[in-house]
Amino acid sequence: MDCRIEGIAAKALKKMGDDRYRLSLAVAKRAEQLADGAIPLVDIDKSKLKFADIALFEIAEDKITLEGLGETDR
């Protein structure tokens, strides 16, 4: 797994169809879940990353989708 956030963000953006709004919404929703105690779906040291960074990793690795977070199209 590429550990540079810029690379992960670019990969996650591609997974969201290059729609920055959808990506930011997915990251915000997932980061909130992580802050509320959800277990990360990727194997990384969560003590060294912010919740938003973990959410980006999860999106980039196809572990979560916006639809899976309970959202539909705008």
Backbone as JSON, one array per atom type, in Angstrom:
{
  "sequence": "MDCRIEGIAAKALKKMGDDRYRLSLAVAKRAEQLADGAIPLVDIDKSKLKFADIALFEIAEDKITLEGLGETDR",
  "N": [[0.85, -1.18, 0.0], [0.63, 2.13, -0.92], [2.02, 4.64, 1.01], [1.99, 7.37, 0.96], [0.07, 10.18, 1.47], [-0.82, 11.87, -0.57], [-0.81, 10.24, -2.85], [-2.62, 8.27, -2.05], [-4.92, 9.83, -1.73], [-5.36, 10.61, -4.38], [-5.88, 8.13, -5.56], [-8.18, 7.4, -4.14], [-9.89, 9.43, -4.99], [-10.21, 8.74, -7.68], [-11.64, 6.35, -7.32], [-14.04, 7.41, -6.56], [-15.05, 8.37, -8.87], [-13.77, 10.68, -9.76], [-15.06, 12.75, -8.48], [-15.0, 15.27, -6.41], [-16.71, 16.26, -4.45], [-18.28, 14.02, -3.71], [-16.22, 12.41, -2.71], [-15.29, 13.96, -0.53], [-17.57, 13.95, 1.05], [-17.86, 11.21, 1.62], [-15.45, 10.73, 3.0], [-15.8, 12.42, 5.22], [-18.1, 11.3, 6.45], [-17.21, 8.69, 7.02], [-14.98, 9.22, 8.62], [-16.24, 10.31, 10.82], [-17.6, 8.05, 11.75], [-15.39, 6.49, 12.47], [-14.31, 8.09, 14.49], [-16.28, 7.75, 16.32], [-15.77, 5.24, 17.2], [-15.7, 3.11, 15.38], [-14.15, 0.3, 13.84], [-11.17, 0.39, 11.98], [-11.03, -0.61, 8.54], [-8.78, -1.26, 7.22], [-5.4, -2.4, 7.48], [-3.57, -0.61, 9.3], [-1.52, 1.6, 11.3], [-3.42, 3.17, 13.42], [-2.92, 5.06, 15.33], [-1.11, 6.83, 14.36], [-2.27, 8.25, 12.35], [-4.77, 10.54, 11.17], [-8.36, 10.42, 11.46], [-9.6, 11.08, 9.05], [-7.59, 10.52, 7.2], [-7.36, 7.76, 7.48], [-9.88, 7.05, 6.54], [-9.58, 7.83, 3.85], [-7.66, 5.92, 3.04], [-9.23, 3.61, 3.3], [-11.22, 4.04, 1.35], [-9.65, 4.21, -0.97], [-8.73, 1.62, -1.09], [-10.97, 0.21, -1.73], [-12.62, -0.57, 0.39], [-14.77, 0.74, 1.48], [-17.72, 2.44, 0.31], [-19.51, 5.32, -0.84], [-22.21, 4.78, -1.06], [-22.35, 2.61, 0.62], [-22.16, 3.84, 3.04], [-24.6, 4.76, 3.57], [-25.55, 6.78, 1.97], [-27.02, 8.29, -0.92], [-27.08, 9.27, -4.38], [-26.38, 12.77, -5.01]],
  "CA": [[0.0, 0.0, 0.0], [1.35, 3.4, -0.99], [1.77, 5.32, 2.27], [1.94, 8.82, 0.8], [-1.32, 10.62, 1.47], [-1.18, 12.43, -1.88], [-1.11, 9.11, -3.73], [-3.85, 7.65, -1.56], [-6.03, 10.73, -2.05], [-5.6, 10.53, -5.82], [-6.51, 6.83, -5.82], [-9.54, 7.47, -3.59], [-10.66, 10.31, -5.87], [-10.55, 7.91, -8.85], [-12.68, 5.41, -6.9], [-15.28, 8.17, -6.46], [-15.36, 8.91, -10.19], [-13.19, 12.02, -9.84], [-16.03, 13.71, -7.93], [-14.44, 15.72, -5.11], [-17.82, 16.39, -3.49], [-18.59, 12.67, -3.22], [-15.09, 11.97, -1.9], [-15.27, 14.67, 0.75], [-18.71, 13.47, 1.83], [-17.53, 9.86, 2.09], [-14.39, 10.85, 4.01], [-16.38, 13.02, 6.42], [-18.99, 10.33, 7.1], [-16.43, 7.58, 7.56], [-14.15, 9.75, 9.71], [-17.14, 10.43, 11.97], [-17.79, 6.69, 12.27], [-14.13, 6.09, 13.13], [-14.22, 8.86, 15.73], [-17.27, 7.18, 17.24], [-15.32, 3.93, 17.65], [-15.68, 2.07, 14.35], [-12.84, -0.32, 13.63], [-10.69, 0.59, 10.61], [-11.12, -1.76, 7.66], [-7.46, -1.46, 6.63], [-4.4, -2.72, 8.49], [-2.6, 0.48, 9.46], [-1.4, 2.09, 12.67], [-4.34, 4.3, 13.5], [-2.43, 6.06, 16.28], [-0.25, 7.77, 13.64], [-3.03, 8.91, 11.3], [-6.05, 11.15, 11.5], [-9.49, 9.63, 10.99], [-9.83, 11.37, 7.62], [-6.57, 9.8, 6.44], [-7.76, 6.35, 7.5], [-11.02, 6.95, 5.61], [-9.03, 7.86, 2.49], [-7.06, 4.6, 2.78], [-10.31, 2.65, 3.12], [-11.84, 4.3, 0.05], [-8.67, 3.86, -2.0], [-8.6, 0.16, -1.13], [-12.31, -0.35, -2.01], [-13.22, -1.15, 1.59], [-16.05, 1.41, 1.69], [-18.24, 3.29, -0.76], [-20.46, 6.31, -0.34], [-23.49, 4.09, -0.94], [-22.24, 1.77, 1.81], [-22.27, 4.7, 4.22], [-26.0, 5.16, 3.72], [-25.86, 7.95, 1.13], [-27.33, 8.05, -2.34], [-26.61, 10.39, -5.21], [-26.75, 14.12, -4.57]],
  "C": [[0.89, 1.24, 0.0], [1.01, 4.2, 0.27], [1.75, 6.84, 2.15], [0.48, 9.26, 0.65], [-1.74, 11.18, 0.11], [-1.57, 11.32, -2.86], [-2.4, 8.42, -3.35], [-5.05, 8.51, -1.92], [-6.37, 10.68, -3.54], [-6.31, 9.22, -6.18], [-7.96, 6.83, -5.32], [-10.44, 8.34, -4.47], [-11.09, 9.54, -7.12], [-11.69, 6.95, -8.51], [-14.05, 6.09, -6.8], [-15.62, 8.85, -7.79], [-14.88, 10.33, -10.4], [-14.14, 13.12, -9.38], [-15.57, 14.09, -6.52], [-15.52, 15.87, -4.04], [-18.13, 15.03, -2.87], [-17.46, 12.15, -2.32], [-15.09, 12.65, -0.54], [-16.42, 14.23, 1.64], [-18.43, 12.09, 2.42], [-16.47, 9.91, 3.19], [-14.97, 11.4, 5.32], [-17.26, 12.02, 7.17], [-18.2, 9.2, 7.74], [-15.55, 8.03, 8.72], [-14.99, 9.9, 10.98], [-17.39, 9.06, 12.6], [-16.55, 6.22, 13.03], [-13.97, 6.82, 14.46], [-15.17, 8.33, 16.78], [-16.94, 5.75, 17.65], [-15.33, 2.82, 16.62], [-14.26, 1.56, 14.15], [-12.41, -0.09, 12.19], [-10.71, -0.71, 9.81], [-9.81, -2.04, 6.92], [-6.47, -1.68, 7.77], [-3.32, -1.65, 8.51], [-2.58, 0.91, 10.92], [-2.25, 3.34, 12.83], [-3.89, 5.37, 14.49], [-1.58, 7.13, 15.58], [-0.99, 8.56, 12.57], [-4.3, 9.53, 11.84], [-7.16, 10.28, 10.92], [-9.76, 9.86, 9.5], [-8.83, 10.64, 6.74], [-6.9, 8.31, 6.37], [-8.92, 6.13, 6.54], [-10.55, 6.98, 4.17], [-8.41, 6.51, 2.12], [-8.17, 3.58, 2.5], [-10.99, 2.82, 1.76], [-10.92, 3.87, -1.08], [-8.54, 2.35, -2.17], [-9.95, -0.55, -1.34], [-12.94, -1.03, -0.8], [-14.57, -0.52, 1.9], [-16.42, 2.21, 0.45], [-19.2, 4.29, -0.14], [-21.82, 5.65, -0.13], [-23.5, 3.2, 0.31], [-22.34, 2.55, 3.11], [-23.68, 5.23, 4.4], [-26.39, 6.37, 2.92], [-26.24, 7.49, -0.26], [-26.8, 9.23, -3.12], [-27.14, 11.71, -4.68], [-28.14, 14.35, -4.95]]
}
